[in-house]
């Protein structure tokens, strides 16, 4: 069902878009990396890297002649993989989370308040910020309250993000700071949870960054830049050599551009700001993106999450209710996709429920008469996909961007109870359908959604293979973290691969290791 395109057209469009224009600007010395094997190259155990690219791949004995003068790095029993590419994470949020209160361990509202109190005692300035609370700290269907926070924090604003980023819990001081009354109307696209008296009770669902920042009192550009810097350092150390940074804000872009200008961006970043923003602004950012900083996708929200019953589903939740409102209602979604695609912008749509996935595919399909965007469109999360829609990813050349650890009931995603209750037994067999999508010909791009779960790509790689219902092979899982994201970016010719000519982004992973033994970006070792 895939539309046939003449080969010449593919060549011309790739050249016209400058897809392979990237040149590592720091000429790197020749490096011979040996290990137990090279992914995608049976029989090879060695890569020769020169000027930031793979110069040759083969057996060490055969490459010795070409490698004269090259430095040698011995990867020992490690396997040489293409650099791992996290196709979906939140860099600023993740970087900031490293210094915020971690509410992940809380089993109840009271425990979460106690964790926030302990953090606040050590961090006496500014708002109390924390993240990671699970919906399961409250009885089914209810949300934490400002009253619980007010008892401990009467004057200091407190803003606590849920583990999945779809809900914020705040106290009355934060409301005062934002100038929001307890009888306020819902902000556009968001919903205040209300008590029996109709007043704002202390949680807001699907709130935008502006509201959250006004509750917490805002961050300075310097604080944001520091969050970005810390986040990038952690990614590089984890073997993430490229990251698709979702829902990036403008200050995040400036922080990234400043690092790139100084030659201090440690990994590749595909910066992806919100869909629905000013395309003229995005065009200017796209022109300014260079080197390791690339302009990625426009990120839109078609729905919310199963835990907070904001996922758009074809059939109601098991209790008969439905999501209160679309993130982007289908007609508006179609209009936005056409507008973005006409301006050459590819789109990444957050779609968790099967109705949201279908609406996303419908919107992409309705824009097929326009020239293809410079990267491939994608659907993020795909937690439940109706069986009829599985083949449409391949047919429409849309990438399924999924996060293996979201499906890990024993893993760091703490919300298994609310999630599976709202998905319900009928839909459960169609949840996290990596296997079914792969079988249906879809390209998968794996990521973490950090800080929703750990940024560690080796943990995701392990779980993608270990999952009981529908595991992937090792090769499939690695492609999900390498060739898949490169394909989404239309960079499959030189990213996510270890063929001669590919960019020398390499990780060396020893069997059973928790961290890569070696990480190269542009052929240079990441410290
Ligand atoms: Zn996300």
Short mmCIF file of C-alpha atoms and ligand atoms in Angstrom, two decimals:
data_model
loop_
_atom_site.label_atom_id
_atom_site.label_comp_id
_atom_site.label_asym_id
_atom_site.label_seq_id
_atom_site.Cartn_x
_atom_site.Cartn_y
_atom_site.Cartn_z
CA UNK A 1 0.00 0.00 0.00
CA UNK A 2 2.99 2.30 0.23
CA UNK A 3 2.91 4.85 -2.57
CA UNK A 4 5.55 4.19 -5.16
CA UNK A 5 8.00 7.03 -5.56
CA UNK A 6 10.55 7.23 -8.36
CA UNK A 7 14.08 6.66 -7.09
CA UNK A 8 15.28 9.90 -8.69
CA UNK A 9 12.70 11.87 -6.75
CA UNK A 10 13.99 10.40 -3.50
CA UNK A 11 17.55 11.32 -4.42
CA UNK A 12 16.65 14.86 -5.42
CA UNK A 13 14.55 15.56 -2.38
CA UNK A 14 17.24 14.26 -0.03
CA UNK A 15 19.85 16.41 -1.74
CA UNK A 16 17.62 19.47 -1.84
CA UNK A 17 16.88 19.17 1.85
CA UNK A 18 20.55 18.94 2.69
CA UNK A 19 19.97 15.81 4.73
CA UNK A 20 23.59 14.76 4.49
CA UNK A 21 25.03 18.25 4.81
CA UNK A 22 26.21 17.56 8.35
CA UNK A 23 29.97 17.65 8.60
CA UNK A 24 31.69 17.02 11.90
CA UNK A 25 33.52 20.29 12.36
CA UNK A 26 36.12 18.90 14.69
CA UNK A 27 38.37 16.73 12.53
CA UNK A 28 39.12 13.74 14.68
CA UNK A 29 42.28 11.65 14.66
CA UNK A 30 41.97 8.17 13.20
CA UNK A 31 40.80 5.62 15.72
CA UNK A 32 40.68 1.85 15.50
CA UNK A 33 37.99 0.44 17.79
CA UNK A 34 38.00 -3.30 18.34
CA UNK A 35 35.52 -5.46 20.21
CA UNK A 36 33.74 -8.78 20.15
CA UNK A 37 31.59 -7.80 17.18
CA UNK A 38 30.07 -4.97 15.18
CA UNK A 39 26.29 -4.63 15.08
CA UNK A 40 24.90 -5.26 11.61
CA UNK A 41 28.21 -6.64 10.32
CA UNK A 42 28.48 -10.37 11.00
CA UNK A 43 32.09 -11.50 11.22
CA UNK A 44 33.48 -8.00 11.78
CA UNK A 45 35.13 -7.06 15.07
CA UNK A 46 36.60 -3.69 14.29
CA UNK A 47 35.79 -0.17 13.10
CA UNK A 48 38.21 2.32 11.64
CA UNK A 49 37.03 5.85 12.34
CA UNK A 50 38.44 8.90 10.60
CA UNK A 51 37.30 12.54 10.56
CA UNK A 52 34.19 11.72 12.50
CA UNK A 53 32.95 9.01 10.20
CA UNK A 54 33.26 5.28 9.87
CA UNK A 55 36.07 4.77 7.35
CA UNK A 56 36.05 0.97 7.31
CA UNK A 57 34.48 -1.99 9.07
CA UNK A 58 35.83 -5.51 9.11
CA UNK A 59 38.24 -7.81 10.91
CA UNK A 60 41.05 -6.14 12.80
CA UNK A 61 43.64 -8.22 10.97
CA UNK A 62 42.33 -7.04 7.60
CA UNK A 63 42.10 -3.35 8.53
CA UNK A 64 45.61 -3.12 10.01
CA UNK A 65 47.06 -1.81 6.75
CA UNK A 66 44.55 1.06 6.54
CA UNK A 67 44.88 1.85 10.23
CA UNK A 68 48.54 2.85 10.27
CA UNK A 69 49.00 5.71 12.69
CA UNK A 70 45.52 5.30 14.16
CA UNK A 71 45.07 5.22 17.92
CA UNK A 72 43.67 1.91 19.15
CA UNK A 73 40.80 1.52 21.57
CA UNK A 74 40.19 -2.03 22.77
CA UNK A 75 36.53 -2.65 23.50
CA UNK A 76 37.39 -6.07 24.97
CA UNK A 77 34.32 -8.32 25.11
CA UNK A 78 32.08 -5.39 24.18
CA UNK A 79 29.81 -5.24 21.17
CA UNK A 80 30.13 -2.15 18.97
CA UNK A 81 26.69 -0.61 18.44
CA UNK A 82 25.64 2.53 16.62
CA UNK A 83 25.22 5.37 19.12
CA UNK A 84 21.91 5.01 20.94
CA UNK A 85 19.27 7.51 19.90
CA UNK A 86 16.53 8.37 22.38
CA UNK A 87 13.58 9.29 20.18
CA UNK A 88 11.51 10.98 22.88
CA UNK A 89 12.63 12.76 25.99
CA UNK A 90 12.16 16.02 27.83
CA UNK A 91 15.61 17.46 28.29
CA UNK A 92 14.88 20.52 30.40
CA UNK A 93 12.39 18.68 32.60
CA UNK A 94 14.80 15.76 32.93
CA UNK A 95 17.77 17.96 33.69
CA UNK A 96 15.80 19.94 36.27
CA UNK A 97 14.46 16.76 37.84
CA UNK A 98 18.01 15.89 38.87
CA UNK A 99 17.81 18.64 41.48
CA UNK A 100 14.11 18.41 42.43
CA UNK A 101 12.34 16.41 45.11
CA UNK A 102 11.90 12.83 43.90
CA UNK A 103 8.39 11.72 44.81
CA UNK A 104 8.62 8.38 43.01
CA UNK A 105 8.96 6.34 46.21
CA UNK A 106 5.77 7.79 47.80
CA UNK A 107 3.02 5.23 48.41
CA UNK A 108 0.49 7.75 49.74
CA UNK A 109 -0.34 11.45 49.64
CA UNK A 110 1.13 11.84 53.14
CA UNK A 111 4.39 10.18 52.10
CA UNK A 112 4.66 12.48 49.09
CA UNK A 113 4.14 15.54 51.33
CA UNK A 114 6.83 14.21 53.67
CA UNK A 115 9.31 13.77 50.78
CA UNK A 116 8.58 17.33 49.65
CA UNK A 117 9.06 18.58 53.23
CA UNK A 118 12.41 16.82 53.56
CA UNK A 119 13.59 18.28 50.24
CA UNK A 120 12.38 21.77 51.21
CA UNK A 121 14.35 21.64 54.45
CA UNK A 122 17.56 21.17 52.42
CA UNK A 123 16.57 23.65 49.69
CA UNK A 124 15.28 26.72 51.51
CA UNK A 125 15.06 29.16 48.56
CA UNK A 126 12.29 29.60 45.99
CA UNK A 127 9.38 27.32 45.28
CA UNK A 128 9.32 23.69 46.34
CA UNK A 129 9.56 21.69 43.14
CA UNK A 130 9.26 17.97 42.87
CA UNK A 131 8.17 15.32 40.47
CA UNK A 132 7.40 11.66 40.08
CA UNK A 133 4.27 11.09 42.18
CA UNK A 134 2.07 8.23 41.05
CA UNK A 135 -1.70 8.46 40.64
CA UNK A 136 -1.86 5.43 42.88
CA UNK A 137 -1.01 7.52 45.95
CA UNK A 138 -4.73 8.40 45.93
CA UNK A 139 -7.87 6.24 45.86
CA UNK A 140 -9.03 5.48 42.31
CA UNK A 141 -10.42 8.52 40.52
CA UNK A 142 -9.25 11.14 43.02
CA UNK A 143 -6.27 13.49 43.01
CA UNK A 144 -4.00 14.92 45.69
CA UNK A 145 -5.14 18.15 47.33
CA UNK A 146 -3.73 21.54 48.18
CA UNK A 147 -5.08 21.08 51.72
CA UNK A 148 -2.53 18.29 52.29
CA UNK A 149 0.28 20.60 51.15
CA UNK A 150 -1.06 23.72 52.91
CA UNK A 151 -0.78 21.93 56.26
CA UNK A 152 3.02 21.93 55.83
CA UNK A 153 3.63 24.78 53.38
CA UNK A 154 1.43 27.76 54.22
CA UNK A 155 3.43 30.48 52.44
CA UNK A 156 6.01 28.80 50.22
CA UNK A 157 4.67 27.80 46.78
CA UNK A 158 4.78 24.07 46.06
CA UNK A 159 4.41 22.57 42.57
CA UNK A 160 4.76 18.80 42.19
CA UNK A 161 4.62 17.08 38.81
CA UNK A 162 3.11 13.63 38.38
CA UNK A 163 5.47 10.92 37.13
CA UNK A 164 4.06 11.19 33.59
CA UNK A 165 3.96 14.99 33.43
CA UNK A 166 0.21 15.07 32.79
CA UNK A 167 -0.78 16.43 36.20
CA UNK A 168 0.59 19.04 38.62
CA UNK A 169 -0.24 19.16 42.30
CA UNK A 170 0.08 22.55 43.97
CA UNK A 171 -0.71 24.38 47.19
CA UNK A 172 -2.70 27.54 47.87
CA UNK A 173 0.47 29.70 48.03
CA UNK A 174 1.24 28.65 44.43
CA UNK A 175 -2.27 29.69 43.37
CA UNK A 176 -1.76 33.07 45.06
CA UNK A 177 1.59 33.47 43.32
CA UNK A 178 -0.04 32.81 39.95
CA UNK A 179 -2.90 35.19 40.78
CA UNK A 180 -5.41 32.39 40.28
CA UNK A 181 -8.49 32.24 42.49
CA UNK A 182 -9.93 28.97 43.80
CA UNK A 183 -13.03 29.71 41.70
CA UNK A 184 -10.99 30.17 38.49
CA UNK A 185 -12.23 28.82 35.20
CA UNK A 186 -10.20 26.11 33.47
CA UNK A 187 -7.27 27.44 31.43
CA UNK A 188 -7.35 26.59 27.72
CA UNK A 189 -6.55 22.93 27.14
CA UNK A 190 -6.19 22.18 30.86
CA UNK A 191 -8.56 21.14 33.62
CA UNK A 192 -8.51 21.96 37.32
CA UNK A 193 -9.66 19.11 39.50
CA UNK A 194 -12.40 20.49 41.79
CA UNK A 195 -13.79 19.59 45.17
CA UNK A 196 -17.49 19.04 45.95
CA UNK A 197 -17.74 22.84 46.44
CA UNK A 198 -16.62 23.39 42.84
CA UNK A 199 -13.38 25.04 43.96
CA UNK A 200 -9.93 24.22 42.62
CA UNK A 201 -8.81 21.37 44.87
CA UNK A 202 -5.09 21.27 44.15
CA UNK A 203 -4.36 19.35 40.94
CA UNK A 204 -4.41 20.54 37.35
CA UNK A 205 -4.46 18.10 34.42
CA UNK A 206 -2.76 18.71 31.07
CA UNK A 207 -1.50 22.13 32.11
CA UNK A 208 0.82 24.00 29.77
CA UNK A 209 4.28 25.16 30.80
CA UNK A 210 3.16 28.76 31.24
CA UNK A 211 0.61 27.95 33.91
CA UNK A 212 3.05 25.68 35.71
CA UNK A 213 5.75 28.34 35.66
CA UNK A 214 3.35 30.97 36.98
CA UNK A 215 2.41 28.64 39.85
CA UNK A 216 6.05 27.97 40.71
CA UNK A 217 7.27 31.51 40.13
CA UNK A 218 9.31 30.77 37.02
CA UNK A 219 12.89 29.80 36.32
CA UNK A 220 15.59 32.16 35.11
CA UNK A 221 17.21 31.46 31.72
CA UNK A 222 20.42 30.63 33.62
CA UNK A 223 18.59 28.02 35.73
CA UNK A 224 17.13 26.51 32.57
CA UNK A 225 20.52 26.47 30.85
CA UNK A 226 22.01 24.68 33.85
CA UNK A 227 19.20 22.09 33.73
CA UNK A 228 19.86 21.53 30.02
CA UNK A 229 23.60 21.18 30.61
CA UNK A 230 23.17 18.65 33.42
CA UNK A 231 20.64 16.67 31.42
CA UNK A 232 22.95 16.44 28.41
CA UNK A 233 25.87 15.29 30.53
CA UNK A 234 23.78 12.45 31.96
CA UNK A 235 22.59 11.42 28.49
CA UNK A 236 26.11 11.32 27.08
CA UNK A 237 27.35 9.22 29.99
CA UNK A 238 24.44 6.82 29.45
CA UNK A 239 25.36 6.15 25.81
CA UNK A 240 22.66 8.38 24.34
CA UNK A 241 24.46 10.01 21.41
CA UNK A 242 21.33 11.60 19.93
CA UNK A 243 18.13 12.78 21.57
CA UNK A 244 14.81 13.95 20.17
CA UNK A 245 13.93 16.68 22.65
CA UNK A 246 10.14 16.94 22.77
CA UNK A 247 8.09 20.01 23.65
CA UNK A 248 11.21 22.15 23.83
CA UNK A 249 10.73 25.77 24.85
CA UNK A 250 12.51 28.77 23.36
CA UNK A 251 14.92 29.22 26.25
CA UNK A 252 15.84 25.56 25.89
CA UNK A 253 16.71 26.24 22.26
CA UNK A 254 18.86 29.22 23.24
CA UNK A 255 20.68 27.13 25.83
CA UNK A 256 21.32 24.41 23.23
CA UNK A 257 22.41 26.91 20.58
CA UNK A 258 24.83 28.53 23.03
CA UNK A 259 26.38 25.13 23.83
CA UNK A 260 26.67 24.25 20.14
CA UNK A 261 28.31 27.61 19.38
CA UNK A 262 30.95 26.86 22.02
CA UNK A 263 31.46 23.31 20.74
CA UNK A 264 30.11 22.00 24.04
CA UNK A 265 27.00 20.14 22.91
CA UNK A 266 28.00 16.59 23.89
CA UNK A 267 25.35 14.75 21.85
CA UNK A 268 23.11 15.40 18.85
CA UNK A 269 19.82 17.07 19.69
CA UNK A 270 16.71 17.18 17.52
CA UNK A 271 14.89 20.11 19.09
CA UNK A 272 11.12 19.72 18.76
CA UNK A 273 8.92 22.60 19.94
CA UNK A 274 5.13 22.54 20.33
CA UNK A 275 2.78 22.19 17.37
CA UNK A 276 0.49 25.20 17.14
CA UNK A 277 3.24 27.74 17.82
CA UNK A 278 4.31 30.54 15.48
CA UNK A 279 5.73 28.95 12.32
CA UNK A 280 7.67 32.12 11.48
CA UNK A 281 9.53 31.76 14.78
CA UNK A 282 10.14 28.07 14.10
CA UNK A 283 11.49 28.87 10.63
CA UNK A 284 14.07 31.17 12.17
CA UNK A 285 15.06 28.53 14.72
CA UNK A 286 15.33 25.97 11.93
CA UNK A 287 17.73 28.28 10.10
CA UNK A 288 19.80 28.76 13.23
CA UNK A 289 20.06 25.05 14.05
CA UNK A 290 23.45 23.73 12.99
CA UNK A 291 26.12 21.22 13.87
CA UNK A 292 24.87 18.85 16.53
CA UNK A 293 21.76 20.95 17.09
CA UNK A 294 19.08 20.08 14.56
CA UNK A 295 15.49 21.16 14.21
CA UNK A 296 13.32 18.10 14.76
CA UNK A 297 9.53 17.90 14.74
CA UNK A 298 6.57 19.93 15.90
CA UNK A 299 5.12 18.10 18.88
CA UNK A 300 1.37 18.06 19.41
CA UNK A 301 -0.89 16.45 22.01
CA UNK A 302 -3.88 14.61 20.59
CA UNK A 303 -4.86 13.19 23.97
CA UNK A 304 -3.56 12.74 27.51
CA UNK A 305 -2.99 9.57 29.51
CA UNK A 306 -4.86 6.47 30.64
CA UNK A 307 -4.01 7.08 34.29
CA UNK A 308 -5.85 10.41 34.38
CA UNK A 309 -8.56 9.15 31.98
CA UNK A 310 -7.61 11.76 29.41
CA UNK A 311 -6.71 9.16 26.75
CA UNK A 312 -8.99 9.23 23.69
CA UNK A 313 -10.37 5.74 23.17
CA UNK A 314 -12.64 4.16 20.56
CA UNK A 315 -14.63 2.46 23.33
CA UNK A 316 -15.26 4.05 26.76
CA UNK A 317 -13.16 3.30 29.85
CA UNK A 318 -14.32 0.19 31.75
CA UNK A 319 -16.40 2.41 34.10
CA UNK A 320 -18.34 3.78 31.11
CA UNK A 321 -16.77 7.26 31.12
CA UNK A 322 -14.72 8.92 28.39
CA UNK A 323 -11.96 11.49 28.24
CA UNK A 324 -13.47 14.93 28.85
CA UNK A 325 -11.92 16.56 25.77
CA UNK A 326 -9.41 15.98 22.99
CA UNK A 327 -5.99 17.59 23.32
CA UNK A 328 -6.42 18.44 19.65
CA UNK A 329 -9.85 17.76 18.27
CA UNK A 330 -9.64 15.87 14.91
CA UNK A 331 -10.70 18.71 12.57
CA UNK A 332 -8.26 21.14 14.19
CA UNK A 333 -5.57 18.45 14.14
CA UNK A 334 -5.99 17.99 10.39
CA UNK A 335 -5.73 21.73 9.81
CA UNK A 336 -2.57 22.01 11.93
CA UNK A 337 -0.89 19.07 10.18
CA UNK A 338 -1.60 20.56 6.77
CA UNK A 339 -0.30 23.94 7.85
CA UNK A 340 2.88 22.42 9.32
CA UNK A 341 3.52 20.13 6.38
CA UNK A 342 2.93 22.91 3.85
CA UNK A 343 5.70 24.82 5.65
CA UNK A 344 7.98 21.74 5.53
CA UNK A 345 7.68 20.87 9.22
CA UNK A 346 7.30 17.23 10.25
CA UNK A 347 5.08 16.47 13.21
CA UNK A 348 5.24 14.16 16.23
CA UNK A 349 1.83 13.56 17.79
CA UNK A 350 1.33 12.34 21.33
CA UNK A 351 -1.41 9.72 20.98
CA UNK A 352 -1.95 7.22 23.78
CA UNK A 353 -5.46 5.86 23.21
CA UNK A 354 -6.57 3.99 20.09
CA UNK A 355 -8.88 6.82 18.98
CA UNK A 356 -6.03 9.33 19.27
CA UNK A 357 -3.71 7.05 17.27
CA UNK A 358 -6.37 6.69 14.59
CA UNK A 359 -7.03 10.45 14.47
CA UNK A 360 -3.27 11.06 14.10
CA UNK A 361 -2.98 8.61 11.21
CA UNK A 362 -6.11 10.12 9.61
CA UNK A 363 -4.59 13.61 9.84
CA UNK A 364 -1.32 12.48 8.24
CA UNK A 365 -3.23 10.64 5.54
CA UNK A 366 -5.28 13.75 4.78
CA UNK A 367 -2.06 15.71 4.12
CA UNK A 368 -0.58 13.23 1.65
CA UNK A 369 -1.20 15.51 -1.33
CA UNK A 370 1.37 17.96 0.09
CA UNK A 371 5.13 17.52 -0.42
CA UNK A 372 6.64 15.12 2.12
CA UNK A 373 8.04 16.90 5.19
CA UNK A 374 11.80 17.00 5.77
CA UNK A 375 11.58 14.31 8.42
CA UNK A 376 9.01 11.55 8.72
CA UNK A 377 5.84 12.17 10.69
CA UNK A 378 5.46 10.07 13.80
CA UNK A 379 2.98 9.03 16.45
CA UNK A 380 4.28 9.10 20.03
CA UNK A 381 3.50 6.41 22.62
CA UNK A 382 0.90 4.32 20.74
CA UNK A 383 -0.08 2.64 23.99
CA UNK A 384 -3.20 1.09 22.49
CA UNK A 385 -3.53 0.65 18.72
CA UNK A 386 -6.64 -0.82 17.13
CA UNK A 387 -5.64 -3.89 15.06
CA UNK A 388 -7.05 -2.24 11.90
CA UNK A 389 -4.58 0.63 12.26
CA UNK A 390 -1.39 -1.43 12.62
CA UNK A 391 -0.68 -1.60 8.87
CA UNK A 392 -1.35 2.10 8.38
CA UNK A 393 2.00 3.11 9.90
CA UNK A 394 3.84 1.35 7.09
CA UNK A 395 1.32 2.39 4.46
CA UNK A 396 1.60 6.08 5.41
CA UNK A 397 5.35 5.91 6.18
CA UNK A 398 4.65 7.14 9.72
CA UNK A 399 7.04 6.10 12.49
CA UNK A 400 5.78 4.59 15.76
CA UNK A 401 7.71 6.26 18.57
CA UNK A 402 7.44 4.04 21.64
CA UNK A 403 8.99 3.77 25.08
CA UNK A 404 9.71 0.21 26.16
CA UNK A 405 9.91 1.01 29.87
CA UNK A 406 6.40 2.47 29.87
CA UNK A 407 5.18 -1.10 29.54
CA UNK A 408 7.25 -2.38 32.43
CA UNK A 409 4.91 -3.15 35.31
CA UNK A 410 7.83 -3.88 37.62
CA UNK A 411 9.83 -0.94 36.42
CA UNK A 412 10.09 2.64 37.47
CA UNK A 413 6.70 3.63 36.01
CA UNK A 414 4.78 3.38 39.25
CA UNK A 415 1.27 3.70 37.99
CA UNK A 416 0.42 0.24 36.83
CA UNK A 417 -2.78 0.11 38.87
CA UNK A 418 -4.56 3.15 37.43
CA UNK A 419 -3.17 2.47 33.97
CA UNK A 420 -4.37 -1.09 33.60
CA UNK A 421 -7.68 -0.36 35.35
CA UNK A 422 -8.51 2.29 32.76
CA UNK A 423 -7.17 0.38 29.76
CA UNK A 424 -9.37 -2.54 30.78
CA UNK A 425 -9.20 -6.22 29.85
CA UNK A 426 -10.56 -5.79 26.30
CA UNK A 427 -7.85 -3.38 25.21
CA UNK A 428 -4.99 -4.88 27.21
CA UNK A 429 -4.01 -7.40 24.48
CA UNK A 430 -3.59 -4.46 22.08
CA UNK A 431 -1.41 -2.40 24.40
CA UNK A 432 2.21 -1.51 23.68
CA UNK A 433 2.05 -3.44 20.40
CA UNK A 434 5.75 -3.32 19.42
CA UNK A 435 5.62 -6.85 18.16
CA UNK A 436 2.40 -6.40 16.18
CA UNK A 437 3.57 -3.10 14.69
CA UNK A 438 6.91 -4.62 13.68
CA UNK A 439 5.12 -7.55 12.08
CA UNK A 440 2.88 -5.07 10.25
CA UNK A 441 5.97 -3.41 8.76
CA UNK A 442 6.07 -0.29 10.95
CA UNK A 443 9.39 1.33 11.82
CA UNK A 444 9.77 1.72 15.58
CA UNK A 445 11.72 4.54 17.19
CA UNK A 446 12.40 3.82 20.84
CA UNK A 447 12.93 6.34 23.57
CA UNK A 448 12.50 6.91 27.28
CA UNK A 449 10.17 9.89 27.74
CA UNK A 450 12.68 10.84 30.46
CA UNK A 451 12.01 12.00 33.17
CA UNK A 452 8.84 9.87 33.09
CA UNK A 453 11.14 6.86 33.41
CA UNK A 454 14.92 6.52 33.53
CA UNK A 455 16.92 7.88 30.60
CA UNK A 456 19.03 4.69 30.64
CA UNK A 457 18.83 3.20 27.12
CA UNK A 458 20.37 -0.10 28.21
CA UNK A 459 17.44 -0.64 30.60
CA UNK A 460 14.99 0.03 27.76
CA UNK A 461 16.93 -2.23 25.43
CA UNK A 462 16.84 -5.06 27.96
CA UNK A 463 13.11 -4.69 28.63
CA UNK A 464 12.17 -4.59 24.94
CA UNK A 465 13.60 -8.10 24.68
CA UNK A 466 12.43 -9.38 28.06
CA UNK A 467 8.76 -8.42 27.93
CA UNK A 468 6.61 -11.53 28.19
CA UNK A 469 3.88 -10.65 25.71
CA UNK A 470 5.57 -9.86 22.43
CA UNK A 471 9.31 -9.51 23.02
CA UNK A 472 11.58 -8.20 20.28
CA UNK A 473 14.79 -9.85 19.17
CA UNK A 474 18.06 -8.19 20.18
CA UNK A 475 18.53 -6.90 16.63
CA UNK A 476 15.01 -5.46 16.50
CA UNK A 477 15.43 -3.79 19.88
CA UNK A 478 18.78 -2.25 18.91
CA UNK A 479 17.30 -0.96 15.66
CA UNK A 480 14.55 0.67 17.73
CA UNK A 481 17.25 2.73 19.46
CA UNK A 482 19.40 3.35 16.39
CA UNK A 483 18.19 2.92 12.80
CA UNK A 484 14.53 3.57 13.74
CA UNK A 485 15.02 7.09 15.11
CA UNK A 486 17.45 7.84 12.25
CA UNK A 487 14.75 6.77 9.79
CA UNK A 488 12.24 9.04 11.52
CA UNK A 489 14.71 11.91 11.08
CA UNK A 490 15.34 10.93 7.42
CA UNK A 491 18.95 10.48 8.45
CA UNK A 492 19.15 6.75 7.78
CA UNK A 493 22.01 7.33 5.32
CA UNK A 494 24.47 8.44 7.98
CA UNK A 495 22.97 8.01 11.45
CA UNK A 496 22.13 4.88 13.41
CA UNK A 497 24.44 2.79 11.22
CA UNK A 498 28.05 1.58 11.22
CA UNK A 499 28.68 1.34 7.49
CA UNK A 500 31.56 3.23 5.89
CA UNK A 501 30.44 6.86 5.59
CA UNK A 502 28.12 6.78 8.61
CA UNK A 503 28.79 9.30 11.36
CA UNK A 504 31.05 7.70 13.95
CA UNK A 505 28.59 7.73 16.84
CA UNK A 506 29.41 4.46 18.56
CA UNK A 507 28.76 2.82 21.90
CA UNK A 508 30.62 -0.23 23.14
CA UNK A 509 28.50 -2.38 25.42
CA UNK A 510 29.78 -5.38 27.31
CA UNK A 511 27.38 -8.24 28.02
CA UNK A 512 25.33 -7.55 31.13
CA UNK A 513 26.92 -4.13 31.69
CA UNK A 514 24.86 -1.34 33.25
CA UNK A 515 26.77 1.38 31.39
CA UNK A 516 28.54 1.50 28.04
CA UNK A 517 32.30 0.95 28.21
CA UNK A 518 32.92 3.58 25.55
CA UNK A 519 30.87 6.31 23.86
CA UNK A 520 31.98 8.11 20.70
CA UNK A 521 30.23 11.06 19.09
CA UNK A 522 31.65 12.20 15.75
CA UNK A 523 34.48 9.76 16.38
CA UNK A 524 35.53 11.50 19.58
CA UNK A 525 35.32 9.87 22.98
CA UNK A 526 32.70 11.36 25.29
CA UNK A 527 34.39 11.99 28.62
ZN1 LIG B 1 6.80 12.92 26.43
#
